[in-house]
Amino acid sequence: MHDDLIARAKAWLAEDPDQETREELAGLIDAGDVTELADRFSGTLQFGTAGLRGELGAGPMRMNRSVVIRAAAGLAAYLKKNGTPHGDDAAGLVVIGYDARHKSADFARDTAAVMTGAGLRAAVLPRPLPTPVLAFAIRHLGAVAGVEVTASHNPPRDNGYKVYLGDGSQIVPPADADIAAEIDAIVSLDDVPRPDAGWEILDDTVLDAYLTRTDAVLDAGSPRTALTVYTAMHGVGKDVLLAAFARAGFPEPVLVAEQAEPDPDFPTVAFPNPEEPGAMDLAFAAARATGPDLVIANDPDADRCAVAVRDGGDWRMLRGDEVGALLAAHLVRRGARGTFAESIVSSSLLGRIAEKAGLPYEETLTGFKWIARVDGLRYGYEEALGYCVDPQGVRDKDGITAALLITELASVLKEEGRTLLDLLDDLAVEHGLHATDQLSVRVEDLSLIADAMRRLREQPPTELAGLAITRAEDLTRGTDRLPPTDGLRYTLDGARVIVRPSGTEPKLKCYLEVVVPVSAHTGLPAARARAAELLAAVKRDLSAAAGI
């Protein structure tokens, strides 16, 4: 076992093109660090519907140039078998974008080299840019595929590799398994041609086209008066968001200076995710100092958008479900037509808004790879701060256009002497108070997640918070509307719970919703108190049932 492990590590070392990871791996081999080597060589980082994502480092269980080159070669082989080049003899175009994380530029360049070596055309965005710019570029340039090198809001030590096909949407089964099979078929990196040149570095024409497209998100002649504080969370969103706001005629956002520029170490936050405790502290401090109408945050690759508002004497983050409902109500008021869609873990309020407006409504599995594929999509969102407000331009979540639309809504309400919270109150009275929360458990040992799911399946709860479970669904079997996924859904009298392992992080995630009827604005305080009580009880009982 020991000798085999060392032999595999040495074989990997012999092929590794990166001096940094070569030195790292050589040090582990020389030290005989069997524990660490076993962790890195216990398998391979699995390519799935989220592409690849993992910790940077040497070995097949880490994100590194060797892993990326294999992934790119597998994707190239898949595209040559399944892609649809434009023109009789034209090689298919693959567009590549990247964020500002450690190694992102290297991984983008390696991908371009592999695509070129495989006889495809490759074009790389001119610098680190938001993920939605890449998603836009695929459709705008007529590419057969796109790659975004990003780990989104993961910790600084991580990076990732997200794959889109020519429709501008992220891959879904069976494409992920087919690409994974092509990756597995690669025996040696020596078999993967990687020329030193031959791909295109795009200029700002594509970015300009994206920014021109953002104009279509807003109503002509709508008020543009809302004042904002903005944080890029050490990511790549600042310049593009500022340009979009300037084009739209909004007041220039006040920047959170400490987080404005790209920094792969994310020095001011424990996790560069607006949802994480403490991540918005600097933005709230700036808001207290300047008194804006709202605070806007992007995650590091700017495909998510967080919104905070003044609530009483201080600032608070709106939940993703609250922003999702606000944007939906705004689009309905503007006369939007088409299908409204959301993932199953998001609030059922969207369905009620769509139904009252006479609009089609769809639920999908978690992730924009599913939401973006809904027929006739006009608007889609999910609770993890992701919003698709212009599916004809970007068939994915887009934190830039979502920021524009929520700022337009805040401006409209400001002209009426109202706020986003006032509109949320109106929606609660009209449709019932929909209150959501999450029980999220991060683990070091992934077996704990499997144990919790098994326990819930073998000993399913019959009630939560004193509310009877009227329907329990094991989503691994799929439904008449959803393909199979590892998850459980419980319908209660006035509540809903979904439990699933995260697809991108070592977390078990439980999504909770309670709906409390309320007939008038005067009843809202009591309804909120009742909702908070129910959510706390559901969380407590579910935690006990799952053993977490």
XYZ file of C-alpha atoms in Angstrom:
548
model
C 0.000 0.000 0.000
C 2.727 2.445 1.011
C 4.900 1.608 -1.996
C 1.932 1.849 -4.373
C 0.996 5.266 -2.974
C 4.528 6.596 -3.382
C 4.694 5.185 -6.905
C 1.446 6.919 -7.896
C 2.631 10.189 -6.380
C 5.942 9.978 -8.269
C 4.132 9.230 -11.526
C 1.929 12.300 -10.995
C 4.989 14.382 -10.136
C 6.732 13.370 -13.342
C 3.880 14.864 -15.411
C 3.061 17.949 -13.309
C 3.679 21.112 -15.422
C 3.495 23.495 -12.439
C 6.702 24.214 -10.537
C 4.788 25.240 -7.427
C 2.794 22.032 -7.064
C 5.813 19.958 -8.143
C 7.776 21.325 -5.190
C 4.812 20.788 -2.874
C 4.380 17.154 -3.928
C 8.115 16.415 -3.916
C 8.259 17.678 -0.331
C 5.465 15.306 0.712
C 7.166 12.373 -1.009
C 10.555 13.166 0.545
C 8.952 13.504 3.992
C 7.123 10.199 3.563
C 3.887 11.949 4.591
C 1.659 8.976 3.878
C -1.413 10.514 5.519
C -1.350 13.627 3.347
C -0.446 11.702 0.206
C -3.288 9.251 0.816
C -5.723 12.158 1.100
C -4.554 13.627 -2.204
C -4.387 10.294 -4.062
C -7.466 8.555 -2.623
C -9.335 9.127 -5.878
C -9.898 11.928 -8.354
C -11.762 15.203 -8.008
C -15.124 14.321 -9.500
C -16.443 16.194 -12.514
C -20.188 16.749 -12.114
C -22.940 19.216 -12.901
C -21.025 21.891 -10.992
C -17.918 21.049 -13.060
C -14.965 20.843 -10.692
C -14.400 22.591 -7.394
C -11.887 21.909 -4.652
C -8.879 22.975 -2.660
C -5.763 24.103 -4.530
C -2.764 21.789 -4.253
C -0.906 18.877 -5.827
C -2.545 15.552 -6.637
C -5.713 14.267 -8.325
C -7.949 15.202 -5.346
C -6.959 18.876 -5.559
C -7.411 21.694 -8.054
C -4.201 22.164 -10.046
C -2.951 22.534 -13.599
C -2.730 18.776 -14.168
C -6.365 18.270 -13.155
C -7.481 21.256 -15.257
C -5.570 20.078 -18.343
C -7.255 16.679 -18.069
C -10.656 18.318 -17.612
C -10.096 20.555 -20.630
C -8.957 17.610 -22.741
C -12.031 15.629 -21.721
C -14.287 18.558 -22.597
C -12.535 19.006 -25.941
C -13.011 15.321 -26.787
C -16.693 15.556 -25.836
C -17.184 18.673 -27.980
C -15.541 17.098 -30.999
C -17.959 14.176 -30.721
C -21.069 16.206 -29.851
C -20.433 19.873 -30.619
C -22.049 21.710 -33.494
C -19.454 23.949 -35.146
C -20.802 26.976 -36.975
C -20.190 26.645 -40.699
C -19.222 23.609 -42.750
C -15.521 23.533 -41.943
C -15.281 25.892 -38.982
C -13.869 24.556 -35.756
C -16.112 25.142 -32.769
C -15.340 28.139 -30.583
C -14.822 27.746 -26.825
C -14.910 30.960 -24.769
C -12.961 31.009 -21.496
C -13.413 33.366 -18.567
C -11.779 33.504 -15.161
C -11.957 35.280 -11.826
C -9.125 36.714 -9.714
C -8.462 33.694 -7.494
C -5.082 32.047 -7.124
C -4.220 30.090 -10.317
C -7.353 31.210 -12.221
C -5.379 32.871 -15.028
C -3.125 29.786 -15.299
C -6.114 27.462 -15.536
C -7.719 29.662 -18.198
C -4.533 29.702 -20.267
C -4.135 25.914 -19.971
C -7.716 25.454 -21.131
C -7.123 27.667 -24.165
C -3.973 25.711 -25.041
C -5.768 22.352 -24.777
C -8.699 23.522 -26.926
C -6.329 24.878 -29.549
C -4.285 21.680 -29.502
C -7.473 19.668 -30.022
C -8.316 21.599 -33.189
C -10.972 23.816 -31.635
C -10.876 27.602 -31.503
C -10.354 29.239 -28.134
C -10.980 32.805 -27.020
C -10.128 34.085 -23.535
C -11.776 37.087 -21.917
C -9.327 39.990 -21.610
C -8.952 39.928 -17.805
C -10.737 38.639 -14.690
C -14.416 39.462 -15.221
C -17.779 38.474 -13.718
C -19.086 35.011 -14.554
C -22.222 36.454 -16.236
C -20.000 38.170 -18.818
C -18.718 34.721 -19.812
C -22.247 33.293 -19.900
C -23.289 36.211 -22.140
C -20.242 35.810 -24.389
C -21.077 32.180 -25.236
C -24.378 33.105 -26.871
C -23.161 36.453 -28.201
C -20.216 34.854 -30.047
C -22.028 31.684 -31.107
C -19.635 29.431 -29.199
C -20.120 25.685 -28.795
C -19.068 25.865 -25.135
C -17.707 28.079 -22.423
C -15.535 27.589 -19.353
C -15.428 29.830 -16.289
C -12.561 29.329 -13.864
C -14.018 30.278 -10.479
C -14.869 28.925 -7.059
C -17.525 31.618 -6.601
C -17.841 32.346 -2.870
C -15.767 29.411 -1.576
C -12.825 29.986 0.807
C -9.554 31.450 -0.566
C -7.847 28.043 -0.743
C -10.368 26.780 -3.351
C -10.797 27.110 -7.079
C -13.173 25.603 -9.608
C -14.025 24.929 -13.230
C -17.558 25.601 -14.481
C -18.642 24.367 -17.917
C -21.368 25.742 -20.190
C -22.559 24.406 -23.532
C -23.520 26.442 -26.584
C -26.968 27.416 -25.330
C -25.234 29.453 -22.624
C -26.464 27.211 -19.796
C -24.381 25.150 -17.395
C -24.120 21.446 -18.146
C -26.674 18.952 -16.819
C -26.843 15.151 -17.049
C -25.975 13.271 -19.144
C -23.380 15.732 -20.486
C -21.523 15.784 -17.167
C -21.114 12.001 -17.125
C -20.133 11.939 -20.796
C -17.441 14.593 -20.210
C -16.255 12.769 -17.072
C -15.853 9.580 -19.120
C -13.700 11.444 -21.650
C -11.575 12.807 -18.796
C -11.128 9.315 -17.366
C -10.003 8.059 -20.765
C -6.933 10.310 -20.742
C -3.957 8.135 -19.838
C -1.165 10.693 -19.729
C -0.750 14.458 -19.996
C 1.885 13.723 -22.609
C -1.011 12.671 -24.862
C -2.606 16.138 -24.620
C -1.232 18.651 -27.188
C -0.774 22.097 -25.631
C 0.666 24.611 -28.083
C 2.178 27.839 -26.756
C -0.048 30.038 -28.924
C -2.943 29.990 -31.346
C -5.837 31.204 -29.233
C -7.402 34.649 -29.172
C -7.357 37.100 -26.287
C -10.600 39.021 -26.643
C -10.711 42.803 -26.365
C -13.428 44.763 -24.597
C -15.926 44.416 -27.463
C -17.724 41.535 -25.740
C -17.803 43.388 -22.424
C -19.201 46.453 -24.192
C -21.901 44.284 -25.770
C -22.769 42.875 -22.332
C -23.011 46.376 -20.866
C -25.196 47.489 -23.772
C -27.449 44.525 -23.038
C -27.821 45.567 -19.385
C -29.685 48.658 -20.584
C -32.533 46.359 -21.657
C -33.134 45.291 -18.052
C -34.538 48.672 -17.043
C -37.707 50.492 -18.069
C -37.110 53.488 -20.293
C -37.829 56.623 -18.308
C -37.941 54.898 -14.908
C -36.603 56.896 -11.925
C -32.896 56.391 -11.198
C -32.565 58.149 -7.832
C -31.756 55.438 -5.267
C -28.446 55.845 -3.446
C -26.345 52.737 -2.894
C -23.342 51.434 -1.001
C -21.562 48.654 -2.910
C -19.059 45.968 -2.008
C -17.357 43.666 -4.499
C -16.270 41.336 -1.639
C -12.659 41.354 -2.941
C -13.937 39.993 -6.254
C -14.225 41.067 -9.878
C -17.569 42.886 -9.880
C -16.628 46.502 -9.175
C -15.644 47.882 -12.578
C -18.475 46.194 -14.463
C -21.112 47.197 -11.919
C -19.905 50.798 -11.820
C -19.968 50.944 -15.621
C -23.495 49.481 -15.720
C -24.739 51.937 -13.080
C -23.152 54.867 -14.916
C -24.757 53.860 -18.234
C -28.125 53.541 -16.495
C -27.841 56.991 -14.907
C -27.943 55.886 -11.289
C -25.958 57.864 -8.702
C -22.446 56.445 -8.402
C -22.391 53.829 -5.629
C -20.314 54.490 -2.524
C -17.633 51.789 -2.549
C -16.553 49.742 0.443
C -12.919 50.615 -0.193
C -11.417 47.775 1.851
C -13.207 45.200 -0.355
C -13.313 47.023 -3.696
C -10.316 45.525 -5.505
C -9.742 41.865 -6.410
C -7.722 40.015 -3.765
C -7.508 36.197 -3.862
C -6.742 36.074 -0.128
C -10.055 37.791 0.835
C -8.371 39.411 3.848
C -11.398 41.085 5.456
C -13.795 38.111 5.535
C -13.724 34.559 6.884
C -15.793 33.410 3.878
C -16.263 35.732 0.849
C -20.006 35.121 0.804
C -22.468 37.919 1.661
C -24.630 35.363 3.476
C -21.899 34.453 5.970
C -21.827 36.153 9.388
C -19.561 39.211 9.402
C -19.100 39.400 5.647
C -21.272 42.529 5.378
C -19.918 44.338 8.455
C -17.784 46.790 6.468
C -20.651 47.502 4.081
C -22.992 48.199 6.983
C -20.410 50.539 8.506
C -20.249 52.452 5.212
C -24.048 52.602 5.110
C -24.240 54.023 8.631
C -21.773 56.696 7.596
C -23.427 57.675 4.304
C -27.150 56.909 4.659
C -27.957 55.264 1.301
C -31.292 53.760 0.273
C -29.833 50.260 0.002
C -26.614 48.262 0.220
C -25.620 45.963 -2.639
C -22.992 43.220 -2.536
C -21.728 40.845 -5.177
C -19.962 37.611 -4.394
C -16.395 37.314 -5.772
C -17.399 36.271 -9.325
C -20.402 38.647 -9.277
C -23.055 36.165 -10.329
C -24.880 36.621 -7.010
C -26.398 39.812 -5.621
C -27.074 40.545 -1.950
C -29.261 43.435 -0.819
C -29.474 45.095 2.595
C -31.898 47.761 3.805
C -32.384 49.962 6.825
C -34.728 48.188 9.224
C -35.513 50.290 12.265
C -32.300 51.757 13.610
C -29.814 49.611 11.681
C -29.179 47.661 8.502
C -30.060 44.070 7.727
C -29.580 41.691 4.843
C -32.686 40.733 2.949
C -33.019 37.000 2.479
C -32.624 35.734 -1.062
C -36.295 34.779 -1.034
C -37.259 38.346 -0.121
C -35.238 39.817 -2.995
C -36.623 37.115 -5.284
C -40.180 38.138 -4.453
C -39.430 41.867 -4.756
C -37.933 41.474 -8.238
C -40.863 39.300 -9.306
C -43.399 41.863 -8.067
C -41.493 44.624 -9.868
C -41.464 42.702 -13.147
C -45.180 41.919 -12.832
C -45.914 45.592 -12.231
C -43.921 46.418 -15.373
C -46.043 43.981 -17.384
C -43.502 41.198 -17.864
C -44.733 38.128 -19.744
C -43.286 34.628 -19.775
C -42.569 31.914 -17.252
C -41.436 32.632 -13.701
C -39.267 29.845 -12.289
C -37.377 28.952 -9.149
C -35.648 25.999 -7.536
C -37.570 23.746 -5.149
C -35.609 25.114 -2.166
C -36.852 28.660 -2.764
C -39.980 30.291 -1.335
C -43.384 29.259 -2.643
C -44.316 32.959 -2.658
C -43.080 33.262 -6.252
C -45.698 30.750 -7.354
C -48.449 32.785 -5.697
C -47.235 36.008 -7.311
C -47.132 34.355 -10.734
C -50.539 32.728 -10.287
C -52.241 36.009 -9.356
C -50.589 37.692 -12.369
C -51.760 34.888 -14.665
C -48.188 33.902 -15.540
C -46.783 30.390 -16.040
C -44.714 29.088 -13.122
C -42.193 26.238 -12.845
C -40.179 24.600 -10.071
C -36.824 22.994 -10.865
C -34.037 21.203 -9.075
C -31.471 23.362 -7.297
C -29.145 25.346 -9.524
C -29.364 27.661 -12.492
C -28.335 24.835 -14.752
C -31.965 23.729 -14.330
C -33.721 27.095 -13.954
C -32.120 28.414 -17.163
C -33.614 25.533 -19.162
C -37.250 26.324 -18.359
C -39.242 26.898 -21.555
C -40.207 30.507 -22.096
C -38.279 31.692 -19.049
C -38.761 35.368 -18.225
C -37.478 35.435 -14.659
C -35.802 32.884 -12.437
C -34.275 32.949 -8.991
C -33.103 30.800 -6.133
C -32.728 31.612 -2.475
C -28.902 31.567 -2.511
C -28.887 35.152 -3.868
C -29.070 34.141 -7.538
C -31.350 35.995 -9.981
C -31.801 35.721 -13.739
C -33.600 38.879 -14.862
C -32.569 38.867 -18.544
C -32.564 35.249 -19.765
C -32.225 36.286 -23.398
C -28.903 37.935 -22.564
C -27.511 35.747 -19.764
C -28.962 32.283 -19.270
C -27.593 32.063 -15.752
C -27.690 34.054 -12.528
C -26.301 37.555 -12.930
C -25.408 39.761 -9.981
C -24.901 42.869 -12.140
C -28.292 43.024 -13.851
C -30.031 41.967 -10.626
C -28.357 44.913 -8.871
C -29.628 47.255 -11.581
C -33.187 45.958 -11.319
C -33.396 46.108 -7.517
C -31.993 49.650 -7.596
C -34.619 50.619 -10.165
C -37.305 49.189 -7.865
C -35.886 51.080 -4.879
C -35.949 54.250 -6.997
C -39.587 53.721 -8.012
C -40.579 53.168 -4.396
C -38.512 56.160 -3.245
C -40.473 58.403 -5.603
C -43.638 57.079 -3.929
C -42.263 57.720 -0.439
C -41.968 53.972 0.178
C -39.252 51.365 0.692
C -38.492 47.769 -0.206
C -39.739 46.732 3.245
C -43.078 48.431 2.569
C -43.482 46.365 -0.590
C -42.607 43.180 1.303
C -45.352 44.036 3.799
C -47.835 44.472 0.938
C -46.871 41.074 -0.502
C -47.333 39.416 2.902
C -50.849 40.836 3.286
C -51.730 39.890 -0.297
C -50.330 36.357 -0.338
C -49.668 35.392 3.300
C -46.451 35.888 5.236
C -43.888 33.521 3.710
C -40.995 33.187 6.161
C -37.931 31.122 5.284
C -34.846 29.966 7.129
C -32.054 27.467 6.719
C -30.422 24.826 8.884
C -26.949 24.420 7.385
C -24.318 22.145 8.872
C -20.715 22.279 7.619
C -18.757 19.059 8.207
C -15.166 17.876 7.929
C -16.270 14.237 7.577
C -18.639 13.795 4.613
C -19.933 10.526 6.072
C -21.859 12.580 8.628
C -24.023 13.934 5.801
C -24.708 10.446 4.453
C -25.542 9.276 7.987
C -28.049 12.096 8.470
C -29.774 11.384 5.144
C -29.919 7.651 5.930
C -31.360 8.324 9.380
C -34.117 10.515 7.935
C -34.952 7.870 5.347
C -34.996 4.978 7.831
C -36.749 6.873 10.641
C -38.754 9.624 8.915
C -40.358 12.229 11.180
C -44.160 12.302 11.293
C -44.401 15.884 12.543
C -42.244 18.971 13.004
C -43.049 21.868 15.334
C -46.328 20.154 16.154
C -47.369 20.327 12.490
C -48.272 17.018 10.892
C -46.257 15.978 7.844
C -48.934 15.485 5.207
C -46.546 14.329 2.480
C -42.985 12.968 2.521
C -41.087 12.586 -0.761
C -37.730 10.934 -1.377
C -36.477 12.907 -4.364
C -33.972 10.225 -5.375
C -36.947 8.611 -7.100
C -37.785 11.810 -8.974
C -41.321 13.128 -9.422
C -43.616 13.731 -12.368
C -42.012 17.188 -12.685
C -38.449 16.682 -11.388
C -35.579 14.364 -12.314
C -34.027 12.333 -9.468
C -31.787 14.103 -6.949
C -30.446 13.302 -3.494
C -33.000 15.087 -1.345
C -36.043 14.779 0.887
C -39.124 17.018 0.799
C -41.687 17.245 3.578
C -44.990 19.061 3.135
C -46.646 20.138 6.381
C -49.831 21.959 7.203
C -48.617 25.509 6.583
C -44.932 24.675 6.168
C -42.390 22.979 3.899
C -38.957 21.436 4.506
C -36.339 20.228 2.021
C -33.135 18.445 3.072
C -30.226 17.875 0.680
C -26.439 17.634 0.619
C -24.801 20.697 -0.939
C -23.455 20.165 -4.438
C -20.507 22.536 -4.004
C -19.560 22.555 -0.304
C -19.224 19.987 2.527
C -22.599 20.945 3.961
C -25.975 19.410 4.746
C -28.583 22.028 3.890
C -32.140 22.101 5.172
C -34.518 24.692 3.705
C -37.481 25.693 5.848
C -40.578 27.712 4.985
C -43.693 28.554 6.971
C -46.711 30.440 5.652
C -48.793 32.419 8.138
C -52.042 34.004 6.898
C -52.376 37.716 7.629
C -55.390 39.805 6.652
C -54.151 43.350 7.323
C -50.945 45.274 7.879
C -51.815 45.586 11.562
C -51.531 41.812 11.867
C -47.972 41.632 10.526
C -46.094 41.875 13.870
C -48.068 38.960 15.336
C -47.667 36.948 12.117
C -43.900 37.504 12.134
C -43.666 36.434 15.760
C -45.648 33.275 14.997
C -43.495 32.531 11.936
C -40.266 32.947 13.923
C -41.598 30.622 16.635
C -42.562 27.976 14.077
C -39.263 28.183 12.194
C -37.281 27.787 15.420
C -39.345 24.760 16.397
C -39.052 23.166 12.937
C -35.288 23.702 13.011
C -35.008 22.145 16.481
C -37.152 19.102 15.644
C -35.500 18.521 12.261
C -32.036 18.730 13.808
C -33.035 16.072 16.333
C -34.566 13.832 13.661
C -31.449 14.051 11.474
C -29.028 13.682 14.376
C -27.125 16.840 13.464
